[in-house]
Short mmCIF file of C-alpha atoms and ligand atoms in Angstrom, two decimals:
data_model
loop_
_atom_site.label_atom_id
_atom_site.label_comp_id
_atom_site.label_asym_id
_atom_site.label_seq_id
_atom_site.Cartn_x
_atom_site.Cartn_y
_atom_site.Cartn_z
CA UNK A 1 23.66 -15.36 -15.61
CA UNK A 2 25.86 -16.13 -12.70
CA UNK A 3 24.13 -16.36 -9.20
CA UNK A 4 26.39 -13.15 -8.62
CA UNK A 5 25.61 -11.09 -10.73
CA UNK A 6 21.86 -12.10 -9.94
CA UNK A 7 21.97 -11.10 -6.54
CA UNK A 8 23.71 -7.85 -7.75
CA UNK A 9 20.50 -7.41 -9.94
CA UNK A 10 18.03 -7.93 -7.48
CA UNK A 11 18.84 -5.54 -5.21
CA UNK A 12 18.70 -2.56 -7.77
CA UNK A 13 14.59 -1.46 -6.41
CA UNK A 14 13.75 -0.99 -9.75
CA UNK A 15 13.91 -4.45 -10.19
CA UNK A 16 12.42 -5.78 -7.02
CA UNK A 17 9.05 -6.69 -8.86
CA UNK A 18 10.81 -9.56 -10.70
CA UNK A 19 12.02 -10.92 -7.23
CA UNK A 20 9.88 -13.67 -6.39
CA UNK A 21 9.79 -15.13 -2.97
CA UNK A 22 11.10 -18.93 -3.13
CA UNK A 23 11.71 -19.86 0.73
CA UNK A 24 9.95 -22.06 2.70
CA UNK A 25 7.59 -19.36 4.10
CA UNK A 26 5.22 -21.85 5.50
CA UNK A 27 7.43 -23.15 7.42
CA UNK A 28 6.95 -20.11 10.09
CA UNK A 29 3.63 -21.23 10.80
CA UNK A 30 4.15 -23.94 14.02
CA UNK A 31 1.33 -26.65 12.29
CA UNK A 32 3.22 -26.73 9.15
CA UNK A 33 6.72 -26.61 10.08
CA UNK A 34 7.62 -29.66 9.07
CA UNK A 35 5.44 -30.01 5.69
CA UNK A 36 8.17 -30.71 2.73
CA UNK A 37 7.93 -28.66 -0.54
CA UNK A 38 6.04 -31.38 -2.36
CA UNK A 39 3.44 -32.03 0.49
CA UNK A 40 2.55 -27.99 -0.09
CA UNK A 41 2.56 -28.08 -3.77
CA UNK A 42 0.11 -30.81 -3.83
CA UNK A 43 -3.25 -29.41 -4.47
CA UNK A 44 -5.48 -31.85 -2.31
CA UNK A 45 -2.84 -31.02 0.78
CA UNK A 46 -3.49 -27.38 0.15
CA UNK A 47 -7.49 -28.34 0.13
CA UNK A 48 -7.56 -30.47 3.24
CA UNK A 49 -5.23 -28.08 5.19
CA UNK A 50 -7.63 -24.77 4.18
CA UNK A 51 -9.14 -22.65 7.03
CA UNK A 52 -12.99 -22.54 7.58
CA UNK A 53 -12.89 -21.68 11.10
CA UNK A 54 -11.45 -19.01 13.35
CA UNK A 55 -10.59 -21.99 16.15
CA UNK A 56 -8.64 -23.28 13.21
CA UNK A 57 -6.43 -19.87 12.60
CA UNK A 58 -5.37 -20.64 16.69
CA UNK A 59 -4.56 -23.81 15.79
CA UNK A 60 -2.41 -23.48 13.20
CA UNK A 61 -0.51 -20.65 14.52
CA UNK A 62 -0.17 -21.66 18.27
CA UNK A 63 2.20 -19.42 20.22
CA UNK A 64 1.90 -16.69 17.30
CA UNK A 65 -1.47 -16.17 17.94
CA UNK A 66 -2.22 -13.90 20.75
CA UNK A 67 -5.56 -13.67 22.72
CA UNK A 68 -5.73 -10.03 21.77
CA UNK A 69 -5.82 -10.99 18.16
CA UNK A 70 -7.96 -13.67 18.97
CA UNK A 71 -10.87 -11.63 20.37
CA UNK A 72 -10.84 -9.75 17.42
CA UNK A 73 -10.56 -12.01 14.83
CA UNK A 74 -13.89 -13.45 16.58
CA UNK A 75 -15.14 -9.82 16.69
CA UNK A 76 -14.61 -9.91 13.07
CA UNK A 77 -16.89 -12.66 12.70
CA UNK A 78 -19.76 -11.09 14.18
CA UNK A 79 -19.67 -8.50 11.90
CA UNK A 80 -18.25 -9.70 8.34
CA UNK A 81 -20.91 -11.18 5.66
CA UNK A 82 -18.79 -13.67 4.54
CA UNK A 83 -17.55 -16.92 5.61
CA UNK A 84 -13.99 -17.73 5.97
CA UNK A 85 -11.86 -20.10 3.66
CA UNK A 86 -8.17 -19.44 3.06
CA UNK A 87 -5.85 -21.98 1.71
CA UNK A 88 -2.65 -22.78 3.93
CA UNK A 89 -0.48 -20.74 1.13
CA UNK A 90 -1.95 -17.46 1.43
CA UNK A 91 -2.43 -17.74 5.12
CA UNK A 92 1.38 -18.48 5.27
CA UNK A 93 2.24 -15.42 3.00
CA UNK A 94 0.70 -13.38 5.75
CA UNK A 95 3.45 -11.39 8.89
CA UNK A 96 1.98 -13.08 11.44
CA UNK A 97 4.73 -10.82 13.58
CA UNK A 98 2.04 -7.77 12.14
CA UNK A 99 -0.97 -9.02 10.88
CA UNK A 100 -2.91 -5.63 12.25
CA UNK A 101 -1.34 -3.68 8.71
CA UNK A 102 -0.76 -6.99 6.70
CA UNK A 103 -2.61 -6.63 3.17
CA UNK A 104 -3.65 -10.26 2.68
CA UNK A 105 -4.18 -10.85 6.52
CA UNK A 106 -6.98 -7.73 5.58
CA UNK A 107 -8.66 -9.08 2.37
CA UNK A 108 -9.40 -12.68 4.34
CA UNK A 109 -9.72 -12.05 8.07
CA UNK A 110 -11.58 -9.59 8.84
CA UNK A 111 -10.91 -7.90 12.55
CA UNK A 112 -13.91 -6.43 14.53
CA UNK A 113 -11.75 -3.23 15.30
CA UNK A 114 -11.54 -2.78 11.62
CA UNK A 115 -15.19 -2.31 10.66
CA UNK A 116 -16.93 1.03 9.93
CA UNK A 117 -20.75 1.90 9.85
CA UNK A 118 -21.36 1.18 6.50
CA UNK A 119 -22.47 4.19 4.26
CA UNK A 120 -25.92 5.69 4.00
CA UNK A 121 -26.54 4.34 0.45
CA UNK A 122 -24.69 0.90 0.62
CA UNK A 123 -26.81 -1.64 -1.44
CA UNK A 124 -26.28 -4.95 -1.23
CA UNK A 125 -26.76 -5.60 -4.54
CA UNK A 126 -24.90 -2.38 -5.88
CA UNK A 127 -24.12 -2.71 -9.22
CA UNK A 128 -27.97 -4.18 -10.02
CA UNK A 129 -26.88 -7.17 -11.13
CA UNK A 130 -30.14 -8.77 -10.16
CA UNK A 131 -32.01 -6.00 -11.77
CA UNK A 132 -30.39 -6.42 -15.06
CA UNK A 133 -30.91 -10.26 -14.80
CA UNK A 134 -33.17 -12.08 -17.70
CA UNK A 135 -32.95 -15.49 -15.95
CA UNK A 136 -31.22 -17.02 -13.29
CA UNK A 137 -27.66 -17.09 -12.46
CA UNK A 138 -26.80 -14.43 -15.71
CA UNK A 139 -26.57 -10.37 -15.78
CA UNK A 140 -27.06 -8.64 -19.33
CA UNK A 141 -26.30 -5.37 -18.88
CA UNK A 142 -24.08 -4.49 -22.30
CA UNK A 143 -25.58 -5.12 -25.61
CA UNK A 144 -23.00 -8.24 -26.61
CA UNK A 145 -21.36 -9.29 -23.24
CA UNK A 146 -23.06 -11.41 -20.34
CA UNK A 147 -21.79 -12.30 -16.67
CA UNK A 148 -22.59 -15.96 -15.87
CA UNK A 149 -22.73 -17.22 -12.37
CA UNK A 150 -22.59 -20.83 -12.07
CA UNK A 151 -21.66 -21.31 -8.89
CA UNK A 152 -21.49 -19.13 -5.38
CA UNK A 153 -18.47 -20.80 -3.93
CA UNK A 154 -14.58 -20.32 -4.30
CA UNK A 155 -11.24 -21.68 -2.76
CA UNK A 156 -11.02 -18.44 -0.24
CA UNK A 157 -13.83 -15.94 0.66
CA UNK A 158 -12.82 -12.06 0.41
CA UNK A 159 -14.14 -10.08 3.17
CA UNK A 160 -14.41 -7.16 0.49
CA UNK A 161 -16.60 -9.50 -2.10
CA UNK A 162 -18.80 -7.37 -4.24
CA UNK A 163 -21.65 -10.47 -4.48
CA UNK A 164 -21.49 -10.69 -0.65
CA UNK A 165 -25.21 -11.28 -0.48
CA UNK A 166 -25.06 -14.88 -2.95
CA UNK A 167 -21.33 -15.87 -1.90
CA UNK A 168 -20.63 -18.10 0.00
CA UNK A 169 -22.64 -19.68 3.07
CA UNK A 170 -24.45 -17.58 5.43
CA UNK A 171 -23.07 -15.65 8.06
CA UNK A 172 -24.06 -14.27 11.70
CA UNK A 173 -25.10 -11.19 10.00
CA UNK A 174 -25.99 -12.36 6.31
CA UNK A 175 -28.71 -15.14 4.91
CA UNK A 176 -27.76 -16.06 1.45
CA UNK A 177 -29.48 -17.89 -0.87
CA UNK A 178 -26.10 -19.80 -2.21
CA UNK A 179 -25.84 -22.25 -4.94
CA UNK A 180 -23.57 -24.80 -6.33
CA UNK A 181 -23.60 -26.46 -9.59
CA UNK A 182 -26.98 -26.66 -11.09
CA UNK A 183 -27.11 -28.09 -14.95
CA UNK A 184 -30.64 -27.45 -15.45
CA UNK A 185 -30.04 -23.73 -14.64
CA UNK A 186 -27.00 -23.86 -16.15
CA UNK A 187 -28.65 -24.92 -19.51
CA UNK A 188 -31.61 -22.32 -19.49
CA UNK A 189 -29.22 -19.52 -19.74
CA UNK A 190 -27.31 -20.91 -22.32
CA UNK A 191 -31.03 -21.00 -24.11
CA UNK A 192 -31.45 -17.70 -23.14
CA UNK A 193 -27.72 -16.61 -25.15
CA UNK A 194 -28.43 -19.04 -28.03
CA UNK A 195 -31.98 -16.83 -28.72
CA UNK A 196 -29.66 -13.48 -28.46
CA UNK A 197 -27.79 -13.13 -31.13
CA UNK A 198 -25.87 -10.12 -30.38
CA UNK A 199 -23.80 -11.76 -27.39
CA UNK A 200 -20.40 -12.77 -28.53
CA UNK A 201 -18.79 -12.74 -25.22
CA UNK A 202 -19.00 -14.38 -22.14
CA UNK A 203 -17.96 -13.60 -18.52
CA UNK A 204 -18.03 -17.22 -16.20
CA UNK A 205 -17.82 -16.19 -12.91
CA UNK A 206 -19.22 -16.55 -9.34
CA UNK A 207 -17.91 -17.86 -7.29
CA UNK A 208 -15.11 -19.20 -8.81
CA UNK A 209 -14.15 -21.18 -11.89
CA UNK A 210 -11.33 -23.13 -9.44
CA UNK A 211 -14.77 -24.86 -8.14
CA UNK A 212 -16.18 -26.37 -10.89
CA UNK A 213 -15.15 -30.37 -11.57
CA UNK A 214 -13.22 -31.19 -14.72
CA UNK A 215 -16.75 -32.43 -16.37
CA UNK A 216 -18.40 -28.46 -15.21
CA UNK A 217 -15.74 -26.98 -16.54
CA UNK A 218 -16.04 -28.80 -19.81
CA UNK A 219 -19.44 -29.05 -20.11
CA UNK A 220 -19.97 -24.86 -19.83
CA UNK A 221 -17.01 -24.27 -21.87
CA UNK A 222 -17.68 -26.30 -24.74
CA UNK A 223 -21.62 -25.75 -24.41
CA UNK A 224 -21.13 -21.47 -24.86
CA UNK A 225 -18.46 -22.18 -27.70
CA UNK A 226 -20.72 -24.18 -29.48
CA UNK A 227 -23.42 -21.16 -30.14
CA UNK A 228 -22.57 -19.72 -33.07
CA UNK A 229 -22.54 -15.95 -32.19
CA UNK A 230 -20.07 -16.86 -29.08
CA UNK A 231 -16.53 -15.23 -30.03
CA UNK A 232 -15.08 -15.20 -26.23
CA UNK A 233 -15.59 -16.68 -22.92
CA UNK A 234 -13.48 -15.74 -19.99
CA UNK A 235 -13.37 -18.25 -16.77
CA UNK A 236 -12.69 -16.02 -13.52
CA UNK A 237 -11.02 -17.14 -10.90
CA UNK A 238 -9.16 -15.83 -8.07
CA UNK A 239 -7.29 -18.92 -7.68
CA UNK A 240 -3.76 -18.33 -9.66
CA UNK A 241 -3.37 -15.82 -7.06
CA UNK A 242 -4.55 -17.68 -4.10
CA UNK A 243 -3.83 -21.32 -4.63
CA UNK A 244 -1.38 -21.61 -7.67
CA UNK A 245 -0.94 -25.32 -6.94
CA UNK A 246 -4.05 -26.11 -8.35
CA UNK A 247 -2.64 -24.90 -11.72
CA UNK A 248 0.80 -26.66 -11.22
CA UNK A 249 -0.84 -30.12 -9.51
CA UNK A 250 -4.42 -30.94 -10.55
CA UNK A 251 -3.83 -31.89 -13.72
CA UNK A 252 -7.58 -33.24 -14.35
CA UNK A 253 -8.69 -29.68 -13.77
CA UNK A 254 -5.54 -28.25 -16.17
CA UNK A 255 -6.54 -30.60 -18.94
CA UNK A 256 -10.02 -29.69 -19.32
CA UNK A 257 -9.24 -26.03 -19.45
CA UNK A 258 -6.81 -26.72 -22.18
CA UNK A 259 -8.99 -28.86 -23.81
CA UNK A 260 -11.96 -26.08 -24.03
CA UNK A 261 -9.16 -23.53 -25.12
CA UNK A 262 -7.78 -26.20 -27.83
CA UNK A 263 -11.97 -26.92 -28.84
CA UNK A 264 -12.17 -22.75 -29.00
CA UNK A 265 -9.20 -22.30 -30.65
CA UNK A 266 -9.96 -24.83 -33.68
CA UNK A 267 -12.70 -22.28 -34.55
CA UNK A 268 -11.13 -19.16 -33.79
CA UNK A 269 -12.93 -18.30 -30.77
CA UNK A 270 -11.01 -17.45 -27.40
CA UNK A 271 -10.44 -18.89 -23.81
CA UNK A 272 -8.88 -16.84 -21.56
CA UNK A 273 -8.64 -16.84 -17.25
CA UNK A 274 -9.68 -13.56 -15.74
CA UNK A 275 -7.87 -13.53 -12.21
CA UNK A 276 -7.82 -11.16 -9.17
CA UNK A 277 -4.12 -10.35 -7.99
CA UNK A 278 -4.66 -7.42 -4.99
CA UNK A 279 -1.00 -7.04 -3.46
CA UNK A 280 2.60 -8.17 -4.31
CA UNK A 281 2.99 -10.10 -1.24
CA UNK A 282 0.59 -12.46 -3.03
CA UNK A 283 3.02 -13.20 -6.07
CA UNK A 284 5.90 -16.09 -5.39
CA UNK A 285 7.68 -18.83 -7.52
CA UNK A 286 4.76 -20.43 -6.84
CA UNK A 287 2.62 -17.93 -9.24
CA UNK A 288 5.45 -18.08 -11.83
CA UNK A 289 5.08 -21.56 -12.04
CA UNK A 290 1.79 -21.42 -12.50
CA UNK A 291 1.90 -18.92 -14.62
CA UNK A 292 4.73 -20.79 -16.97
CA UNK A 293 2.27 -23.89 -17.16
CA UNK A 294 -0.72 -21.56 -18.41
CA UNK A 295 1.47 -19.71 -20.80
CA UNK A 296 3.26 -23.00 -22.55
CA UNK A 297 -0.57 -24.31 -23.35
CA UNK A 298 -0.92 -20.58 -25.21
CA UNK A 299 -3.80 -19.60 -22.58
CA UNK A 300 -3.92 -15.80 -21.97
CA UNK A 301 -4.38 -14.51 -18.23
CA UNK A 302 -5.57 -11.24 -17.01
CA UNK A 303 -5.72 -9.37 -13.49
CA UNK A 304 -8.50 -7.66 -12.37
CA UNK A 305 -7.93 -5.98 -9.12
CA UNK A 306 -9.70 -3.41 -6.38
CA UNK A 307 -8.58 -0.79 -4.85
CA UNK A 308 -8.16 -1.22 -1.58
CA UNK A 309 -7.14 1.67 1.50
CA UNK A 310 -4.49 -0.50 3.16
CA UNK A 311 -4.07 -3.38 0.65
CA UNK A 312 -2.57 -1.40 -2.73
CA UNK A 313 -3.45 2.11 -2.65
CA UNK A 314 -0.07 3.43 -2.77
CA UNK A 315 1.74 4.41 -5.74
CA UNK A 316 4.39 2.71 -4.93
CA UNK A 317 2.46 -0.77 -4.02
CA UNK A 318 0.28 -0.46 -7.64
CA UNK A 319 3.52 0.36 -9.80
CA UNK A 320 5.33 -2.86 -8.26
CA UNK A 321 2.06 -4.95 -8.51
CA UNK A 322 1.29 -4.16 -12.62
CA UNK A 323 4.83 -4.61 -13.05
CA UNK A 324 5.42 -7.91 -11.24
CA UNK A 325 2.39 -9.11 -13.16
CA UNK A 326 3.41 -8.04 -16.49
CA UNK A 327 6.71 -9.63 -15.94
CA UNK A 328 4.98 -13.03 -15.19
CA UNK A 329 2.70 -12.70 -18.26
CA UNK A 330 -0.65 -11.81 -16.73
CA UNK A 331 -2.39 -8.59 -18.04
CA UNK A 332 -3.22 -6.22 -15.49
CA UNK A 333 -6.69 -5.48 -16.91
CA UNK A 334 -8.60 -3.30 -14.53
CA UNK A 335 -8.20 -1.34 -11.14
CA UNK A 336 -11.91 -1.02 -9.84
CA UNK A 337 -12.75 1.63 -7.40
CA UNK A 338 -14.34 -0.78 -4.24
CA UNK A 339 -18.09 -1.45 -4.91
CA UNK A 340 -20.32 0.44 -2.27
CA UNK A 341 -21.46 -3.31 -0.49
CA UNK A 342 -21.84 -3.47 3.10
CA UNK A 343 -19.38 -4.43 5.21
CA UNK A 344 -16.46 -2.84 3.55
CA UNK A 345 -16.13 0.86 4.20
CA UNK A 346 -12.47 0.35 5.85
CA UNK A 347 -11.86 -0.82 2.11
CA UNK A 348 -13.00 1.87 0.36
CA UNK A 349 -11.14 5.06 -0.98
CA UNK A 350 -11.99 8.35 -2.59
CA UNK A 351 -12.11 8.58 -6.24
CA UNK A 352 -9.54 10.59 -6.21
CA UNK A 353 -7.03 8.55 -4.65
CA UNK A 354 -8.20 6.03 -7.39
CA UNK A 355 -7.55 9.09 -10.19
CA UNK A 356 -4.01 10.13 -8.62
CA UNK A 357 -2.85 6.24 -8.41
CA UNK A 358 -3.69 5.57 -12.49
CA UNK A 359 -1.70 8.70 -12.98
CA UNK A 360 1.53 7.39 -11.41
CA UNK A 361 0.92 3.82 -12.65
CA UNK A 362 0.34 5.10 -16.14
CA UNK A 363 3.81 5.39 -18.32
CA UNK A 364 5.76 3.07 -15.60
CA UNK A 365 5.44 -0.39 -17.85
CA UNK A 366 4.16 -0.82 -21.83
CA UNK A 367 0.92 0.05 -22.31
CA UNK A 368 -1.12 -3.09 -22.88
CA UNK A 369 0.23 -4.39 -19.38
CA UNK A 370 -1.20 -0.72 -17.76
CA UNK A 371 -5.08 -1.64 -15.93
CA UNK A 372 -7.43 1.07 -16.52
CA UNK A 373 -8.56 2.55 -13.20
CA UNK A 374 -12.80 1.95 -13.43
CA UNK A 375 -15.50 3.07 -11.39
CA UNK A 376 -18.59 0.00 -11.34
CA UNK A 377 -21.88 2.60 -10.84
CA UNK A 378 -23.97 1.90 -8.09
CA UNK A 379 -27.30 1.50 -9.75
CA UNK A 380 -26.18 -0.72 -12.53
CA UNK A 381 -24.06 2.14 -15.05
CA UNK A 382 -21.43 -0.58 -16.01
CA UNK A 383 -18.05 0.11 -15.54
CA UNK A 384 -16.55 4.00 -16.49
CA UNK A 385 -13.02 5.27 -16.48
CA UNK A 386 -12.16 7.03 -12.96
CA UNK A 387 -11.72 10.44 -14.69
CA UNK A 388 -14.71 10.25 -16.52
CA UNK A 389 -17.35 11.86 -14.63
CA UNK A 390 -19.79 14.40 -15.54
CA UNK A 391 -18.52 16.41 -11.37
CA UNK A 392 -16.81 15.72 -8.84
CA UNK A 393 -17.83 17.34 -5.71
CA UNK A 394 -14.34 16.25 -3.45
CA UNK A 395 -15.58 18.53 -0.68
CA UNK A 396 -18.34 16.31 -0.37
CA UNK A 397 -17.08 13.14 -2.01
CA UNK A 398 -19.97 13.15 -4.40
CA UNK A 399 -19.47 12.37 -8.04
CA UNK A 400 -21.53 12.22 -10.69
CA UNK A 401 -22.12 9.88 -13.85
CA UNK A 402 -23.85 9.75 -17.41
CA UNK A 403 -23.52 6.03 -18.99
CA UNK A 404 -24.56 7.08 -22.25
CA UNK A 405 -24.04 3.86 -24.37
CA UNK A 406 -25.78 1.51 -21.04
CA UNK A 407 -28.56 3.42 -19.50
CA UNK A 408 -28.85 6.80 -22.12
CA UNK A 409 -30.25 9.54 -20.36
CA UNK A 410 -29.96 8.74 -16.31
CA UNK A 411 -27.27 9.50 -14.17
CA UNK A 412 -25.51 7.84 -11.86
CA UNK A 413 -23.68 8.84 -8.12
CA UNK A 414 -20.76 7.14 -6.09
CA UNK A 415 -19.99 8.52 -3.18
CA UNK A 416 -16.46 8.80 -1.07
CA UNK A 417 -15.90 6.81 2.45
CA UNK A 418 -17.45 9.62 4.71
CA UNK A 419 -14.44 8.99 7.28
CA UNK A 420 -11.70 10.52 4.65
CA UNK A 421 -13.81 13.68 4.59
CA UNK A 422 -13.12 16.62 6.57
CA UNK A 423 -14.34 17.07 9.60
CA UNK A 424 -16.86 19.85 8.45
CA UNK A 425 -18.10 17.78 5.51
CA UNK A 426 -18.61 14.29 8.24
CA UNK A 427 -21.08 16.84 9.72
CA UNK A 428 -23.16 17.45 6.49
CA UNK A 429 -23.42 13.71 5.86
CA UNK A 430 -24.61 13.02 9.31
CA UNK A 431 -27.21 15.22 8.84
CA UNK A 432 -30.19 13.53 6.65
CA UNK A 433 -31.59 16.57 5.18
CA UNK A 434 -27.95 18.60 4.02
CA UNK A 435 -26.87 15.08 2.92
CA UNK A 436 -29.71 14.74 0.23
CA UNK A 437 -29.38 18.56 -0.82
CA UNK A 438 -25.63 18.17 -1.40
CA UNK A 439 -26.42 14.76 -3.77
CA UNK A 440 -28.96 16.84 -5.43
CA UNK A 441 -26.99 19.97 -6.13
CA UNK A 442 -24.46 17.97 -7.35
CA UNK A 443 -26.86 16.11 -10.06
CA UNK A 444 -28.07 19.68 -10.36
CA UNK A 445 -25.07 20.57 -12.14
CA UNK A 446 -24.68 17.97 -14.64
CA UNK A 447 -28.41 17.95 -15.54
CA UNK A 448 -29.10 21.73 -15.00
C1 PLP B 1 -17.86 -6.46 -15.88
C2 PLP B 1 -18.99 -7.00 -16.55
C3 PLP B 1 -18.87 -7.58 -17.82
C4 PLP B 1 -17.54 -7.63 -18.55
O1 PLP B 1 -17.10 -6.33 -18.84
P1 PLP B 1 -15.68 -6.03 -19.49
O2 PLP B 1 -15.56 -4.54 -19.40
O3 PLP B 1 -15.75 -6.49 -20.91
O4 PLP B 1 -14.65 -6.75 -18.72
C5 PLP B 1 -20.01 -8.07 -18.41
N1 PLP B 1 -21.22 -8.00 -17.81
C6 PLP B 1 -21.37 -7.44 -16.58
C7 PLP B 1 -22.72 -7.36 -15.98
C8 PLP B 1 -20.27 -6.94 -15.91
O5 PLP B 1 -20.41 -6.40 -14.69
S1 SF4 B 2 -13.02 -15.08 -5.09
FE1 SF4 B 2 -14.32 -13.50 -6.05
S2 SF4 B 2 -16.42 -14.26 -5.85
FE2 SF4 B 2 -15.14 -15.43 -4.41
S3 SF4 B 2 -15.25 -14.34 -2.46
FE3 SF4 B 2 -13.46 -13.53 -3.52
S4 SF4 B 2 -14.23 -11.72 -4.63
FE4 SF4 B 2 -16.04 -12.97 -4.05
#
């Protein structure tokens, strides 16, 4: 195609989500101005360079930085349970000309002014994942499916993480218990998956896959492929979106993923990536490229994202993001409705907004490349389709939940932010008494 007829193309909108930034974005930030292409794509330069410290943030931005932003970044830090780590790519893909409304400035630095009180029944551990836990580090809450947790750290920390309480160091407000790689522990819950027979599938998570060495990443692979029952494991990580050079430069870490996939593949059982794409503004060349290397070695990749008030919950920001993803060969796999954690009501939205996005998302690109919209239930449910629930009180922002397959017979609640009520309904909620009679009327009517 002629560059004419290119730039012709791109500026059609419908086709803006295959238009890829490819400047030298980094370049706006004064400490990096005069760091060449190759110096960023190198994945120990991205390492080195990453942000652990708010002083760091000043440093790196000089003049852009004001002392009004400054206070509250540090505000932020009072008040957010997680530490900070960003890696000099995404921190350049933030408008540091607005970073009060920019989506990636929001998932990573958190600003005091932002918080909310979190809501009355915020758990820390919401989804029970330490309930449903048979032995350390590993959830079993479906009959053939487990969530492995090797490690607690990752390249970035998410303000918004849903395992807030393990991830990560501690924090002013937080005292975690975190981990890193542990083999002993590692190897008595692959014991614990060799003696059950019906798990065929198996979620590594965290923390983050990007963190494990070459040797880790072997050693779990091959270890879980090597049970006979295992069909499927799936490495998360949010790093394709967050630090693509890792992919495209550390080729240690590349080869031993390909080698498990190869060692899977030559008895039929699969290796996929699970990743965690929020926003558009995190997808450049960069991602392609990463996403080109993954592709050639036949390795599938899949997007699991959250929905997030100021981050993606427009129509217009979700249709762009599942297409741009599609286009670059990752499956956009789910949409979850933000976990009810603390620290994160300015995330959250109401489940309707959730139920009104899938409906504009859904017929936009081909099916298999559409995420279903899911609700995770507080209380350990497992994951249910947004439309699914047994009522939906929107007055109130109480809905209600039956999980019939996971836990037969109880049901389960989420509950709206309380600020996107109206005014009348912020009233009941404040009120301890009306509050639990709503929650209870509304279960009323499911279980009669
Ligand atoms: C999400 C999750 C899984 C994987 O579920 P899929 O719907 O197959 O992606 C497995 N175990 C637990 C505890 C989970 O939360
Ligand atoms: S990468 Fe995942 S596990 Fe790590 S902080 Fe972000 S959401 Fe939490």
């Amino acid at each position: 195609m002629s560059e004419a007829l290119k730039e012709d193309l791109e500026k059609i909108p419908e086709l803006q989500h295959r238009n890829f930034r490819n400047d030298e974005f980094w370049k706006k930030i004064p400490a990096w101005s005069n760091v060449s292409r190759e110096e960023f794509g190198n994945h120990l330069w991205q390492l080195k360079h990453s942000i652990k410290k708010i002083e760091q943030v000043a440093k790196a931005l000089g003049p852009l930085c004001t002392p009004e932003l400054m206070s509250d970044l540090e505000a932020g830090q009072r008040r957010t349970p997680m530490n900070i780590r960003i890696t000099p790519y995404i921190f350049s893909l933030i408008d540091w000309t607005n970073p009060w409304d920019d989506p990636i400035r929001k998932q990573f630095l958190p600003l005091g002014s932002q918080f909310l009180d979190d809501h009355p029944y915020y758990q820390a551990d919401s989804l029970g994942e330490d309930t449903d836990s048979p032995v350390a580090m590993l959830t079993h809450r479906y009959p053939d499916k487990v969530l492995f947790l090797p490690t607690t750290i990752c390249p970035v920390y998410c303000s918004y993480c849903t395992r807030s309480r393990i991830i990560g160091g501690s924090t002013e407000s937080v005292d975690k218990e975190t981990y890193g790689a542990n083999q002993k522990k590692w190897d008595q819950a692959f014991e614990y998956i060799l003696h059950n027979p019906l798990i065929e599938d198996v979620v590594i998570s965290g923390g983050d896959s990007y963190m494990l060495t070459p040797k880790q990443l072997k050693y779990i692979g091959e270890s879980l492929l090597k049970i006979p029952h295992i069909r499927r494991i799936r490495y998360a990580t949010k790093g394709i979106a967050i630090f693509p050079q890792k992919i495209t430069s550390d080729d240690d870490w590349f080869n031993a993923l390909c080698e498990v996939h190869e060692f899977g593949k030559s008895f039929g059982k699969q290796v996929v990536i699970h990743t965690h794409f929020s926003s558009p503004k995190e997808i450049t060349k960069w991602s392609q490229d990463a996403m080109d290397r993954l592709f050639s070695a036949g390795i599938i990749v899949r997007n699991q994202a959250v929905l997030q008030d100021g981050v993606n919950n427009s129509v217009e920001t979700m249709v762009k993001l599942t297409r741009s993803l599609g286009f670059l060969n990752v499956q956009p796999y789910y949409v979850y409705m933000h976990d009810m954690v603390p620290g994160c009501e300015h995330f959250r939205t109401t489940l309707r907004e959730g139920i009104e996005i899938e409906k504009a998302v859904r017929g936009t690109t081909a099916g298999f490349n559409t995420p279903t919209f899911v609700c995770d239930l507080p209380g350990g449910g497992g994951k249910r389709h947004v439309a699914s629930y047994e009522y939906y009180d929107e007055e109130n922002g109480i809905s209600v939940w039956k999980a019939p397959y996971v836990k037969p017979g109880e049901v389960f609640t989420y509950f709206d932010p309380i600020h996107k009520l109206s005014p009348e309904a912020q009233k009941r909620w404040e009120n301890e008494h009306t509050r639990e009679a709503m929650i209870k009327e509304a279960i009323k009517k499911v279980t009669g």
